[in-house]
Amino acid sequence: MASRKPDLQKIVSLKRQKAEQDFHLAKQDRDRAGAQAAHLEESLRILDGQHGEAETFLLSLKNGRVSKLIQDIESVRATVTEKESVLRSAHDVLKRAFDSEDRLKNMTK
C-alpha cells in the first residue's frame, strides 16, 4: 500500500491553528500575570492609604509586609515583561502562518 502524502494546504492550516492556540495561551498568561500585578499594587495602595491607622501601617512595615509586597510587585512585573515577549513571538509566528496560508492560496489560483 502506498502511503498518501499529506496535503500541503492541510499542513499549513494545522500550523496556523497551532500558532493561534499558542498566541491565545500566551495572551492569557500575560493577562493573568498583569492581573496579579494589579492585585498586588492595589494591596500596597490599601496599606499606604490607611488614614488614622498609623499603627497598622507601622506594624506592616516592621514585619516586612510592605517590602514583601514591593518585591512581589517587581517580580510579577518582570514576569509580565517576559510574558509580553513570549506573546510578541507567538504573534510573529501567527503572522507567518497566515502569510504562508495566503501564499499557498495565491499559488493554487
PDB file of N, CA and C in Angstrom:
ATOM      1  N   MET A   1       0.820  -1.168   0.000  1.00  0.00           N
ATOM      2  CA  MET A   1       0.000   0.000   0.000  1.00  0.00           C
ATOM      3  C   MET A   1       0.871   1.242   0.000  1.00  0.00           C
ATOM      4  N   ALA A   2       0.571   2.119  -0.887  1.00  0.00           N
ATOM      5  CA  ALA A   2       1.320   3.367  -0.960  1.00  0.00           C
ATOM      6  C   ALA A   2       0.750   4.347   0.061  1.00  0.00           C
ATOM      7  N   SER A   3       1.647   4.952   0.808  1.00  0.00           N
ATOM      8  CA  SER A   3       1.165   5.938   1.776  1.00  0.00           C
ATOM      9  C   SER A   3       0.898   7.259   1.067  1.00  0.00           C
ATOM     10  N   ARG A   4      -0.176   7.889   1.419  1.00  0.00           N
ATOM     11  CA  ARG A   4      -0.576   9.137   0.776  1.00  0.00           C
ATOM     12  C   ARG A   4       0.156  10.303   1.431  1.00  0.00           C
ATOM     13  N   LYS A   5       0.713  11.183   0.620  1.00  0.00           N
ATOM     14  CA  LYS A   5       1.400  12.350   1.159  1.00  0.00           C
ATOM     15  C   LYS A   5       0.362  13.312   1.734  1.00  0.00           C
ATOM     16  N   PRO A   6       0.677  13.894   2.882  1.00  0.00           N
ATOM     17  CA  PRO A   6      -0.261  14.858   3.463  1.00  0.00           C
ATOM     18  C   PRO A   6      -0.450  16.057   2.528  1.00  0.00           C
ATOM     19  N   ASP A   7      -1.624  16.536   2.472  1.00  0.00           N
ATOM     20  CA  ASP A   7      -1.951  17.682   1.646  1.00  0.00           C
ATOM     21  C   ASP A   7      -1.275  18.922   2.228  1.00  0.00           C
ATOM     22  N   LEU A   8      -0.597  19.700   1.392  1.00  0.00           N
ATOM     23  CA  LEU A   8       0.131  20.876   1.838  1.00  0.00           C
ATOM     24  C   LEU A   8      -0.800  21.897   2.486  1.00  0.00           C
ATOM     25  N   GLN A   9      -1.966  22.067   1.920  1.00  0.00           N
ATOM     26  CA  GLN A   9      -2.940  23.008   2.487  1.00  0.00           C
ATOM     27  C   GLN A   9      -3.327  22.600   3.905  1.00  0.00           C
ATOM     28  N   LYS A  10      -3.498  21.308   4.113  1.00  0.00           N
ATOM     29  CA  LYS A  10      -3.880  20.814   5.434  1.00  0.00           C
ATOM     30  C   LYS A  10      -2.759  21.053   6.445  1.00  0.00           C
ATOM     31  N   ILE A  11      -1.531  20.826   6.038  1.00  0.00           N
ATOM     32  CA  ILE A  11      -0.387  21.049   6.921  1.00  0.00           C
ATOM     33  C   ILE A  11      -0.296  22.517   7.326  1.00  0.00           C
ATOM     34  N   VAL A  12      -0.434  23.408   6.327  1.00  0.00           N
ATOM     35  CA  VAL A  12      -0.364  24.842   6.600  1.00  0.00           C
ATOM     36  C   VAL A  12      -1.515  25.261   7.526  1.00  0.00           C
ATOM     37  N   SER A  13      -2.691  24.727   7.313  1.00  0.00           N
ATOM     38  CA  SER A  13      -3.836  25.052   8.169  1.00  0.00           C
ATOM     39  C   SER A  13      -3.608  24.584   9.601  1.00  0.00           C
ATOM     40  N   LEU A  14      -3.050  23.398   9.756  1.00  0.00           N
ATOM     41  CA  LEU A  14      -2.756  22.887  11.099  1.00  0.00           C
ATOM     42  C   LEU A  14      -1.715  23.747  11.805  1.00  0.00           C
ATOM     43  N   LYS A  15      -0.703  24.186  11.052  1.00  0.00           N
ATOM     44  CA  LYS A  15       0.315  25.062  11.651  1.00  0.00           C
ATOM     45  C   LYS A  15      -0.300  26.394  12.067  1.00  0.00           C
ATOM     46  N   ARG A  16      -1.223  26.919  11.269  1.00  0.00           N
ATOM     47  CA  ARG A  16      -1.890  28.173  11.623  1.00  0.00           C
ATOM     48  C   ARG A  16      -2.727  27.989  12.882  1.00  0.00           C
ATOM     49  N   GLN A  17      -3.451  26.869  12.955  1.00  0.00           N
ATOM     50  CA  GLN A  17      -4.267  26.607  14.138  1.00  0.00           C
ATOM     51  C   GLN A  17      -3.394  26.506  15.394  1.00  0.00           C
ATOM     52  N   LYS A  18      -2.271  25.834  15.266  1.00  0.00           N
ATOM     53  CA  LYS A  18      -1.340  25.707  16.388  1.00  0.00           C
ATOM     54  C   LYS A  18      -0.815  27.076  16.792  1.00  0.00           C
ATOM     55  N   ALA A  19      -0.477  27.907  15.801  1.00  0.00           N
ATOM     56  CA  ALA A  19       0.015  29.254  16.087  1.00  0.00           C
ATOM     57  C   ALA A  19      -1.062  30.087  16.781  1.00  0.00           C
ATOM     58  N   GLU A  20      -2.327  29.937  16.361  1.00  0.00           N
ATOM     59  CA  GLU A  20      -3.425  30.662  17.006  1.00  0.00           C
ATOM     60  C   GLU A  20      -3.588  30.221  18.454  1.00  0.00           C
ATOM     61  N   GLN A  21      -3.514  28.919  18.689  1.00  0.00           N
ATOM     62  CA  GLN A  21      -3.635  28.411  20.051  1.00  0.00           C
ATOM     63  C   GLN A  21      -2.502  28.924  20.930  1.00  0.00           C
ATOM     64  N   ASP A  22      -1.275  28.871  20.413  1.00  0.00           N
ATOM     65  CA  ASP A  22      -0.123  29.353  21.177  1.00  0.00           C
ATOM     66  C   ASP A  22      -0.254  30.841  21.485  1.00  0.00           C
ATOM     67  N   PHE A  23      -0.739  31.614  20.507  1.00  0.00           N
ATOM     68  CA  PHE A  23      -0.919  33.047  20.706  1.00  0.00           C
ATOM     69  C   PHE A  23      -1.947  33.313  21.808  1.00  0.00           C
ATOM     70  N   HIS A  24      -3.072  32.623  21.763  1.00  0.00           N
ATOM     71  CA  HIS A  24      -4.110  32.844  22.768  1.00  0.00           C
ATOM     72  C   HIS A  24      -3.658  32.395  24.161  1.00  0.00           C
ATOM     73  N   LEU A  25      -2.911  31.298  24.235  1.00  0.00           N
ATOM     74  CA  LEU A  25      -2.387  30.859  25.532  1.00  0.00           C
ATOM     75  C   LEU A  25      -1.393  31.874  26.083  1.00  0.00           C
ATOM     76  N   ALA A  26      -0.522  32.400  25.225  1.00  0.00           N
ATOM     77  CA  ALA A  26       0.445  33.404  25.659  1.00  0.00           C
ATOM     78  C   ALA A  26      -0.273  34.665  26.126  1.00  0.00           C
ATOM     79  N   LYS A  27      -1.340  35.031  25.435  1.00  0.00           N
ATOM     80  CA  LYS A  27      -2.117  36.220  25.816  1.00  0.00           C
ATOM     81  C   LYS A  27      -2.778  36.006  27.175  1.00  0.00           C
ATOM     82  N   GLN A  28      -3.323  34.828  27.396  1.00  0.00           N
ATOM     83  CA  GLN A  28      -3.948  34.529  28.683  1.00  0.00           C
ATOM     84  C   GLN A  28      -2.924  34.555  29.814  1.00  0.00           C
ATOM     85  N   ASP A  29      -1.733  33.995  29.568  1.00  0.00           N
ATOM     86  CA  ASP A  29      -0.666  34.016  30.570  1.00  0.00           C
ATOM     87  C   ASP A  29      -0.277  35.445  30.917  1.00  0.00           C
ATOM     88  N   ARG A  30      -0.122  36.274  29.878  1.00  0.00           N
ATOM     89  CA  ARG A  30       0.243  37.673  30.105  1.00  0.00           C
ATOM     90  C   ARG A  30      -0.850  38.401  30.881  1.00  0.00           C
ATOM     91  N   ASP A  31      -2.101  38.151  30.529  1.00  0.00           N
ATOM     92  CA  ASP A  31      -3.218  38.809  31.212  1.00  0.00           C
ATOM     93  C   ASP A  31      -3.313  38.376  32.675  1.00  0.00           C
ATOM     94  N   ARG A  32      -3.079  37.091  32.935  1.00  0.00           N
ATOM     95  CA  ARG A  32      -3.091  36.610  34.332  1.00  0.00           C
ATOM     96  C   ARG A  32      -1.996  37.273  35.149  1.00  0.00           C
ATOM     97  N   ALA A  33      -0.800  37.359  34.573  1.00  0.00           N
ATOM     98  CA  ALA A  33       0.308  37.996  35.277  1.00  0.00           C
ATOM     99  C   ALA A  33       0.013  39.477  35.506  1.00  0.00           C
ATOM    100  N   GLY A  34      -0.580  40.131  34.530  1.00  0.00           N
ATOM    101  CA  GLY A  34      -0.946  41.534  34.689  1.00  0.00           C
ATOM    102  C   GLY A  34      -1.990  41.727  35.777  1.00  0.00           C
ATOM    103  N   ALA A  35      -2.957  40.839  35.840  1.00  0.00           N
ATOM    104  CA  ALA A  35      -3.989  40.914  36.882  1.00  0.00           C
ATOM    105  C   ALA A  35      -3.374  40.689  38.260  1.00  0.00           C
ATOM    106  N   GLN A  36      -2.417  39.781  38.339  1.00  0.00           N
ATOM    107  CA  GLN A  36      -1.741  39.529  39.614  1.00  0.00           C
ATOM    108  C   GLN A  36      -0.963  40.765  40.045  1.00  0.00           C
ATOM    109  N   ALA A  37      -0.294  41.417  39.105  1.00  0.00           N
ATOM    110  CA  ALA A  37       0.445  42.639  39.422  1.00  0.00           C
ATOM    111  C   ALA A  37      -0.507  43.729  39.896  1.00  0.00           C
ATOM    112  N   ALA A  38      -1.628  43.875  39.228  1.00  0.00           N
ATOM    113  CA  ALA A  38      -2.614  44.887  39.618  1.00  0.00           C
ATOM    114  C   ALA A  38      -3.159  44.615  41.019  1.00  0.00           C
ATOM    115  N   HIS A  39      -3.382  43.341  41.325  1.00  0.00           N
ATOM    116  CA  HIS A  39      -3.882  42.971  42.654  1.00  0.00           C
ATOM    117  C   HIS A  39      -2.855  43.325  43.731  1.00  0.00           C
ATOM    118  N   LEU A  40      -1.595  43.016  43.472  1.00  0.00           N
ATOM    119  CA  LEU A  40      -0.552  43.340  44.446  1.00  0.00           C
ATOM    120  C   LEU A  40      -0.398  44.847  44.622  1.00  0.00           C
ATOM    121  N   GLU A  41      -0.469  45.576  43.514  1.00  0.00           N
ATOM    122  CA  GLU A  41      -0.367  47.033  43.594  1.00  0.00           C
ATOM    123  C   GLU A  41      -1.540  47.612  44.383  1.00  0.00           C
ATOM    124  N   GLU A  42      -2.715  47.054  44.202  1.00  0.00           N
ATOM    125  CA  GLU A  42      -3.886  47.507  44.964  1.00  0.00           C
ATOM    126  C   GLU A  42      -3.702  47.213  46.453  1.00  0.00           C
ATOM    127  N   SER A  43      -3.126  46.067  46.770  1.00  0.00           N
ATOM    128  CA  SER A  43      -2.852  45.735  48.175  1.00  0.00           C
ATOM    129  C   SER A  43      -1.900  46.751  48.794  1.00  0.00           C
ATOM    130  N   LEU A  44      -0.908  47.157  48.042  1.00  0.00           N
ATOM    131  CA  LEU A  44       0.042  48.155  48.535  1.00  0.00           C
ATOM    132  C   LEU A  44      -0.638  49.509  48.702  1.00  0.00           C
ATOM    133  N   ARG A  45      -1.497  49.877  47.742  1.00  0.00           N
ATOM    134  CA  ARG A  45      -2.224  51.151  47.858  1.00  0.00           C
ATOM    135  C   ARG A  45      -3.130  51.149  49.095  1.00  0.00           C
ATOM    136  N   ILE A  46      -3.736  50.010  49.379  1.00  0.00           N
ATOM    137  CA  ILE A  46      -4.602  49.918  50.558  1.00  0.00           C
ATOM    138  C   ILE A  46      -3.782  50.133  51.824  1.00  0.00           C
ATOM    139  N   LEU A  47      -2.614  49.494  51.886  1.00  0.00           N
ATOM    140  CA  LEU A  47      -1.753  49.690  53.047  1.00  0.00           C
ATOM    141  C   LEU A  47      -1.300  51.139  53.160  1.00  0.00           C
ATOM    142  N   ASP A  48      -0.974  51.731  52.027  1.00  0.00           N
ATOM    143  CA  ASP A  48      -0.473  53.105  52.014  1.00  0.00           C
ATOM    144  C   ASP A  48      -1.573  54.102  52.352  1.00  0.00           C
ATOM    145  N   GLY A  49      -2.795  53.798  51.999  1.00  0.00           N
ATOM    146  CA  GLY A  49      -3.886  54.740  52.173  1.00  0.00           C
ATOM    147  C   GLY A  49      -4.649  54.611  53.473  1.00  0.00           C
ATOM    148  N   GLN A  50      -4.131  53.909  54.445  1.00  0.00           N
ATOM    149  CA  GLN A  50      -4.835  53.735  55.713  1.00  0.00           C
ATOM    150  C   GLN A  50      -4.687  54.999  56.548  1.00  0.00           C
ATOM    151  N   HIS A  51      -5.702  55.826  56.526  1.00  0.00           N
ATOM    152  CA  HIS A  51      -5.687  57.072  57.279  1.00  0.00           C
ATOM    153  C   HIS A  51      -6.132  56.798  58.710  1.00  0.00           C
ATOM    154  N   GLY A  52      -5.402  57.339  59.626  1.00  0.00           N
ATOM    155  CA  GLY A  52      -5.788  57.185  61.019  1.00  0.00           C
ATOM    156  C   GLY A  52      -5.386  55.851  61.612  1.00  0.00           C
ATOM    157  N   GLU A  53      -4.808  55.002  60.812  1.00  0.00           N
ATOM    158  CA  GLU A  53      -4.391  53.699  61.321  1.00  0.00           C
ATOM    159  C   GLU A  53      -2.884  53.568  61.157  1.00  0.00           C
ATOM    160  N   ALA A  54      -2.166  54.520  61.675  1.00  0.00           N
ATOM    161  CA  ALA A  54      -0.714  54.547  61.547  1.00  0.00           C
ATOM    162  C   ALA A  54      -0.088  53.321  62.199  1.00  0.00           C
ATOM    163  N   GLU A  55      -0.674  52.880  63.299  1.00  0.00           N
ATOM    164  CA  GLU A  55      -0.114  51.713  63.997  1.00  0.00           C
ATOM    165  C   GLU A  55      -0.132  50.478  63.090  1.00  0.00           C
ATOM    166  N   THR A  56      -1.226  50.327  62.341  1.00  0.00           N
ATOM    167  CA  THR A  56      -1.348  49.184  61.432  1.00  0.00           C
ATOM    168  C   THR A  56      -0.292  49.255  60.347  1.00  0.00           C
ATOM    169  N   PHE A  57      -0.116  50.449  59.774  1.00  0.00           N
ATOM    170  CA  PHE A  57       0.879  50.601  58.718  1.00  0.00           C
ATOM    171  C   PHE A  57       2.286  50.367  59.263  1.00  0.00           C
ATOM    172  N   LEU A  58       2.596  50.933  60.428  1.00  0.00           N
ATOM    173  CA  LEU A  58       3.925  50.743  61.014  1.00  0.00           C
ATOM    174  C   LEU A  58       4.175  49.279  61.349  1.00  0.00           C
ATOM    175  N   LEU A  59       3.146  48.603  61.815  1.00  0.00           N
ATOM    176  CA  LEU A  59       3.284  47.178  62.119  1.00  0.00           C
ATOM    177  C   LEU A  59       3.547  46.384  60.839  1.00  0.00           C
ATOM    178  N   SER A  60       2.847  46.736  59.759  1.00  0.00           N
ATOM    179  CA  SER A  60       3.069  46.072  58.475  1.00  0.00           C
ATOM    180  C   SER A  60       4.486  46.327  57.983  1.00  0.00           C
ATOM    181  N   LEU A  61       4.924  47.572  58.135  1.00  0.00           N
ATOM    182  CA  LEU A  61       6.281  47.933  57.715  1.00  0.00           C
ATOM    183  C   LEU A  61       7.310  47.187  58.554  1.00  0.00           C
ATOM    184  N   LYS A  62       7.086  47.146  59.861  1.00  0.00           N
ATOM    185  CA  LYS A  62       8.015  46.483  60.780  1.00  0.00           C
ATOM    186  C   LYS A  62       8.120  44.984  60.477  1.00  0.00           C
ATOM    187  N   ASN A  63       7.007  44.358  60.163  1.00  0.00           N
ATOM    188  CA  ASN A  63       7.004  42.916  59.918  1.00  0.00           C
ATOM    189  C   ASN A  63       7.373  42.552  58.483  1.00  0.00           C
ATOM    190  N   GLY A  64       7.675  43.544  57.669  1.00  0.00           N
ATOM    191  CA  GLY A  64       8.153  43.265  56.319  1.00  0.00           C
ATOM    192  C   GLY A  64       7.070  43.099  55.277  1.00  0.00           C
ATOM    193  N   ARG A  65       5.828  43.379  55.630  1.00  0.00           N
ATOM    194  CA  ARG A  65       4.733  43.198  54.666  1.00  0.00           C
ATOM    195  C   ARG A  65       4.875  44.136  53.471  1.00  0.00           C
ATOM    196  N   VAL A  66       5.235  45.385  53.741  1.00  0.00           N
ATOM    197  CA  VAL A  66       5.368  46.363  52.668  1.00  0.00           C
ATOM    198  C   VAL A  66       6.517  45.989  51.743  1.00  0.00           C
ATOM    199  N   SER A  67       7.669  45.672  52.308  1.00  0.00           N
ATOM    200  CA  SER A  67       8.819  45.325  51.459  1.00  0.00           C
ATOM    201  C   SER A  67       8.559  44.032  50.693  1.00  0.00           C
ATOM    202  N   LYS A  68       7.840  43.104  51.311  1.00  0.00           N
ATOM    203  CA  LYS A  68       7.483  41.859  50.619  1.00  0.00           C
ATOM    204  C   LYS A  68       6.562  42.153  49.446  1.00  0.00           C
ATOM    205  N   LEU A  69       5.571  43.043  49.640  1.00  0.00           N
ATOM    206  CA  LEU A  69       4.669  43.417  48.551  1.00  0.00           C
ATOM    207  C   LEU A  69       5.442  44.081  47.417  1.00  0.00           C
ATOM    208  N   ILE A  70       6.370  44.957  47.751  1.00  0.00           N
ATOM    209  CA  ILE A  70       7.164  45.632  46.723  1.00  0.00           C
ATOM    210  C   ILE A  70       8.009  44.629  45.948  1.00  0.00           C
ATOM    211  N   GLN A  71       8.613  43.679  46.647  1.00  0.00           N
ATOM    212  CA  GLN A  71       9.394  42.629  45.966  1.00  0.00           C
ATOM    213  C   GLN A  71       8.497  41.787  45.065  1.00  0.00           C
ATOM    214  N   ASP A  72       7.324  41.439  45.561  1.00  0.00           N
ATOM    215  CA  ASP A  72       6.383  40.640  44.761  1.00  0.00           C
ATOM    216  C   ASP A  72       5.940  41.399  43.510  1.00  0.00           C
ATOM    217  N   ILE A  73       5.676  42.696  43.670  1.00  0.00           N
ATOM    218  CA  ILE A  73       5.263  43.510  42.526  1.00  0.00           C
ATOM    219  C   ILE A  73       6.366  43.560  41.483  1.00  0.00           C
ATOM    220  N   GLU A  74       7.590  43.770  41.913  1.00  0.00           N
ATOM    221  CA  GLU A  74       8.715  43.807  40.971  1.00  0.00           C
ATOM    222  C   GLU A  74       8.889  42.469  40.269  1.00  0.00           C
ATOM    223  N   SER A  75       8.728  41.399  41.011  1.00  0.00           N
ATOM    224  CA  SER A  75       8.845  40.059  40.426  1.00  0.00           C
ATOM    225  C   SER A  75       7.753  39.808  39.393  1.00  0.00           C
ATOM    226  N   VAL A  76       6.524  40.177  39.724  1.00  0.00           N
ATOM    227  CA  VAL A  76       5.413  39.956  38.801  1.00  0.00           C
ATOM    228  C   VAL A  76       5.546  40.857  37.578  1.00  0.00           C
ATOM    229  N   ARG A  77       6.031  42.077  37.774  1.00  0.00           N
ATOM    230  CA  ARG A  77       6.250  42.961  36.621  1.00  0.00           C
ATOM    231  C   ARG A  77       7.288  42.363  35.673  1.00  0.00           C
ATOM    232  N   ALA A  78       8.337  41.762  36.235  1.00  0.00           N
ATOM    233  CA  ALA A  78       9.334  41.089  35.392  1.00  0.00           C
ATOM    234  C   ALA A  78       8.691  39.932  34.637  1.00  0.00           C
ATOM    235  N   THR A  79       7.809  39.212  35.309  1.00  0.00           N
ATOM    236  CA  THR A  79       7.096  38.112  34.665  1.00  0.00           C
ATOM    237  C   THR A  79       6.205  38.636  33.541  1.00  0.00           C
ATOM    238  N   VAL A  80       5.529  39.764  33.780  1.00  0.00           N
ATOM    239  CA  VAL A  80       4.678  40.355  32.748  1.00  0.00           C
ATOM    240  C   VAL A  80       5.521  40.719  31.528  1.00  0.00           C
ATOM    241  N   THR A  81       6.685  41.312  31.754  1.00  0.00           N
ATOM    242  CA  THR A  81       7.579  41.668  30.648  1.00  0.00           C
ATOM    243  C   THR A  81       7.992  40.426  29.872  1.00  0.00           C
ATOM    244  N   GLU A  82       8.302  39.366  30.586  1.00  0.00           N
ATOM    245  CA  GLU A  82       8.672  38.098  29.941  1.00  0.00           C
ATOM    246  C   GLU A  82       7.507  37.534  29.138  1.00  0.00           C
ATOM    247  N   LYS A  83       6.304  37.576  29.720  1.00  0.00           N
ATOM    248  CA  LYS A  83       5.112  37.061  29.030  1.00  0.00           C
ATOM    249  C   LYS A  83       4.805  37.894  27.783  1.00  0.00           C
ATOM    250  N   GLU A  84       5.045  39.205  27.854  1.00  0.00           N
ATOM    251  CA  GLU A  84       4.833  40.048  26.675  1.00  0.00           C
ATOM    252  C   GLU A  84       5.799  39.682  25.558  1.00  0.00           C
ATOM    253  N   SER A  85       7.017  39.321  25.930  1.00  0.00           N
ATOM    254  CA  SER A  85       7.995  38.882  24.936  1.00  0.00           C
ATOM    255  C   SER A  85       7.542  37.583  24.270  1.00  0.00           C
ATOM    256  N   VAL A  86       7.049  36.651  25.069  1.00  0.00           N
ATOM    257  CA  VAL A  86       6.530  35.389  24.534  1.00  0.00           C
ATOM    258  C   VAL A  86       5.330  35.663  23.630  1.00  0.00           C
ATOM    259  N   LEU A  87       4.478  36.602  24.048  1.00  0.00           N
ATOM    260  CA  LEU A  87       3.305  36.958  23.254  1.00  0.00           C
ATOM    261  C   LEU A  87       3.718  37.557  21.905  1.00  0.00           C
ATOM    262  N   ARG A  88       4.726  38.431  21.908  1.00  0.00           N
ATOM    263  CA  ARG A  88       5.208  39.002  20.638  1.00  0.00           C
ATOM    264  C   ARG A  88       5.755  37.914  19.719  1.00  0.00           C
ATOM    265  N   SER A  89       6.474  36.955  20.287  1.00  0.00           N
ATOM    266  CA  SER A  89       6.993  35.839  19.487  1.00  0.00           C
ATOM    267  C   SER A  89       5.856  35.024  18.892  1.00  0.00           C
ATOM    268  N   ALA A  90       4.860  34.724  19.710  1.00  0.00           N
ATOM    269  CA  ALA A  90       3.719  33.947  19.226  1.00  0.00           C
ATOM    270  C   ALA A  90       2.966  34.726  18.152  1.00  0.00           C
ATOM    271  N   HIS A  91       2.889  36.035  18.294  1.00  0.00           N
ATOM    272  CA  HIS A  91       2.222  36.870  17.295  1.00  0.00           C
ATOM    273  C   HIS A  91       2.983  36.822  15.977  1.00  0.00           C
ATOM    274  N   ASP A  92       4.311  36.866  16.039  1.00  0.00           N
ATOM    275  CA  ASP A  92       5.121  36.780  14.817  1.00  0.00           C
ATOM    276  C   ASP A  92       4.931  35.437  14.119  1.00  0.00           C
ATOM    277  N   VAL A  93       4.894  34.367  14.884  1.00  0.00           N
ATOM    278  CA  VAL A  93       4.675  33.040  14.307  1.00  0.00           C
ATOM    279  C   VAL A  93       3.295  32.976  13.661  1.00  0.00           C
ATOM    280  N   LEU A  94       2.311  33.564  14.318  1.00  0.00           N
ATOM    281  CA  LEU A  94       0.951  33.578  13.774  1.00  0.00           C
ATOM    282  C   LEU A  94       0.892  34.375  12.472  1.00  0.00           C
ATOM    283  N   LYS A  95       1.565  35.511  12.424  1.00  0.00           N
ATOM    284  CA  LYS A  95       1.593  36.298  11.194  1.00  0.00           C
ATOM    285  C   LYS A  95       2.240  35.511  10.057  1.00  0.00           C
ATOM    286  N   ARG A  96       3.329  34.797  10.352  1.00  0.00           N
ATOM    287  CA  ARG A  96       3.982  33.987   9.322  1.00  0.00           C
ATOM    288  C   ARG A  96       3.072  32.863   8.849  1.00  0.00           C
ATOM    289  N   ALA A  97       2.322  32.282   9.767  1.00  0.00           N
ATOM    290  CA  ALA A  97       1.400  31.201   9.387  1.00  0.00           C
ATOM    291  C   ALA A  97       0.307  31.729   8.466  1.00  0.00           C
ATOM    292  N   PHE A  98      -0.247  32.894   8.788  1.00  0.00           N
ATOM    293  CA  PHE A  98      -1.258  33.480   7.908  1.00  0.00           C
ATOM    294  C   PHE A  98      -0.650  33.838   6.553  1.00  0.00           C
ATOM    295  N   ASP A  99       0.576  34.335   6.560  1.00  0.00           N
ATOM    296  CA  ASP A  99       1.248  34.665   5.300  1.00  0.00           C
ATOM    297  C   ASP A  99       1.452  33.413   4.455  1.00  0.00           C
ATOM    298  N   SER A 100       1.870  32.331   5.088  1.00  0.00           N
ATOM    299  CA  SER A 100       2.057  31.072   4.356  1.00  0.00           C
ATOM    300  C   SER A 100       0.748  30.592   3.762  1.00  0.00           C
ATOM    301  N   GLU A 101      -0.317  30.715   4.533  1.00  0.00           N
ATOM    302  CA  GLU A 101      -1.621  30.286   4.050  1.00  0.00           C
ATOM    303  C   GLU A 101      -2.050  31.141   2.855  1.00  0.00           C
ATOM    304  N   ASP A 102      -1.831  32.446   2.945  1.00  0.00           N
ATOM    305  CA  ASP A 102      -2.178  33.339   1.817  1.00  0.00           C
ATOM    306  C   ASP A 102      -1.353  33.020   0.577  1.00  0.00           C
ATOM    307  N   ARG A 103      -0.074  32.781   0.769  1.00  0.00           N
ATOM    308  CA  ARG A 103       0.781  32.457  -0.383  1.00  0.00           C
ATOM    309  C   ARG A 103       0.347  31.163  -1.042  1.00  0.00           C
ATOM    310  N   LEU A 104      -0.004  30.193  -0.233  1.00  0.00           N
ATOM    311  CA  LEU A 104      -0.446  28.915  -0.777  1.00  0.00           C
ATOM    312  C   LEU A 104      -1.743  29.090  -1.567  1.00  0.00           C
ATOM    313  N   LYS A 105      -2.652  29.891  -1.045  1.00  0.00           N
ATOM    314  CA  LYS A 105      -3.912  30.144  -1.749  1.00  0.00           C
ATOM    315  C   LYS A 105      -3.641  30.847  -3.083  1.00  0.00           C
ATOM    316  N   ASN A 106      -2.696  31.793  -3.085  1.00  0.00           N
ATOM    317  CA  ASN A 106      -2.371  32.504  -4.323  1.00  0.00           C
ATOM    318  C   ASN A 106      -1.696  31.581  -5.336  1.00  0.00           C
ATOM    319  N   MET A 107      -0.940  30.603  -4.861  1.00  0.00           N
ATOM    320  CA  MET A 107      -0.269  29.663  -5.764  1.00  0.00           C
ATOM    321  C   MET A 107      -1.278  28.738  -6.439  1.00  0.00           C
ATOM    322  N   THR A 108      -2.339  28.415  -5.730  1.00  0.00           N
ATOM    323  CA  THR A 108      -3.306  27.453  -6.284  1.00  0.00           C
ATOM    324  C   THR A 108      -4.356  28.125  -7.170  1.00  0.00           C
ATOM    325  N   LYS A 109      -4.347  29.440  -7.237  1.00  0.00           N
ATOM    326  CA  LYS A 109      -5.318  30.137  -8.099  1.00  0.00           C
ATOM    327  C   LYS A 109      -4.961  30.045  -9.540  1.00  0.00           C
TER     328      LYS A 109
END
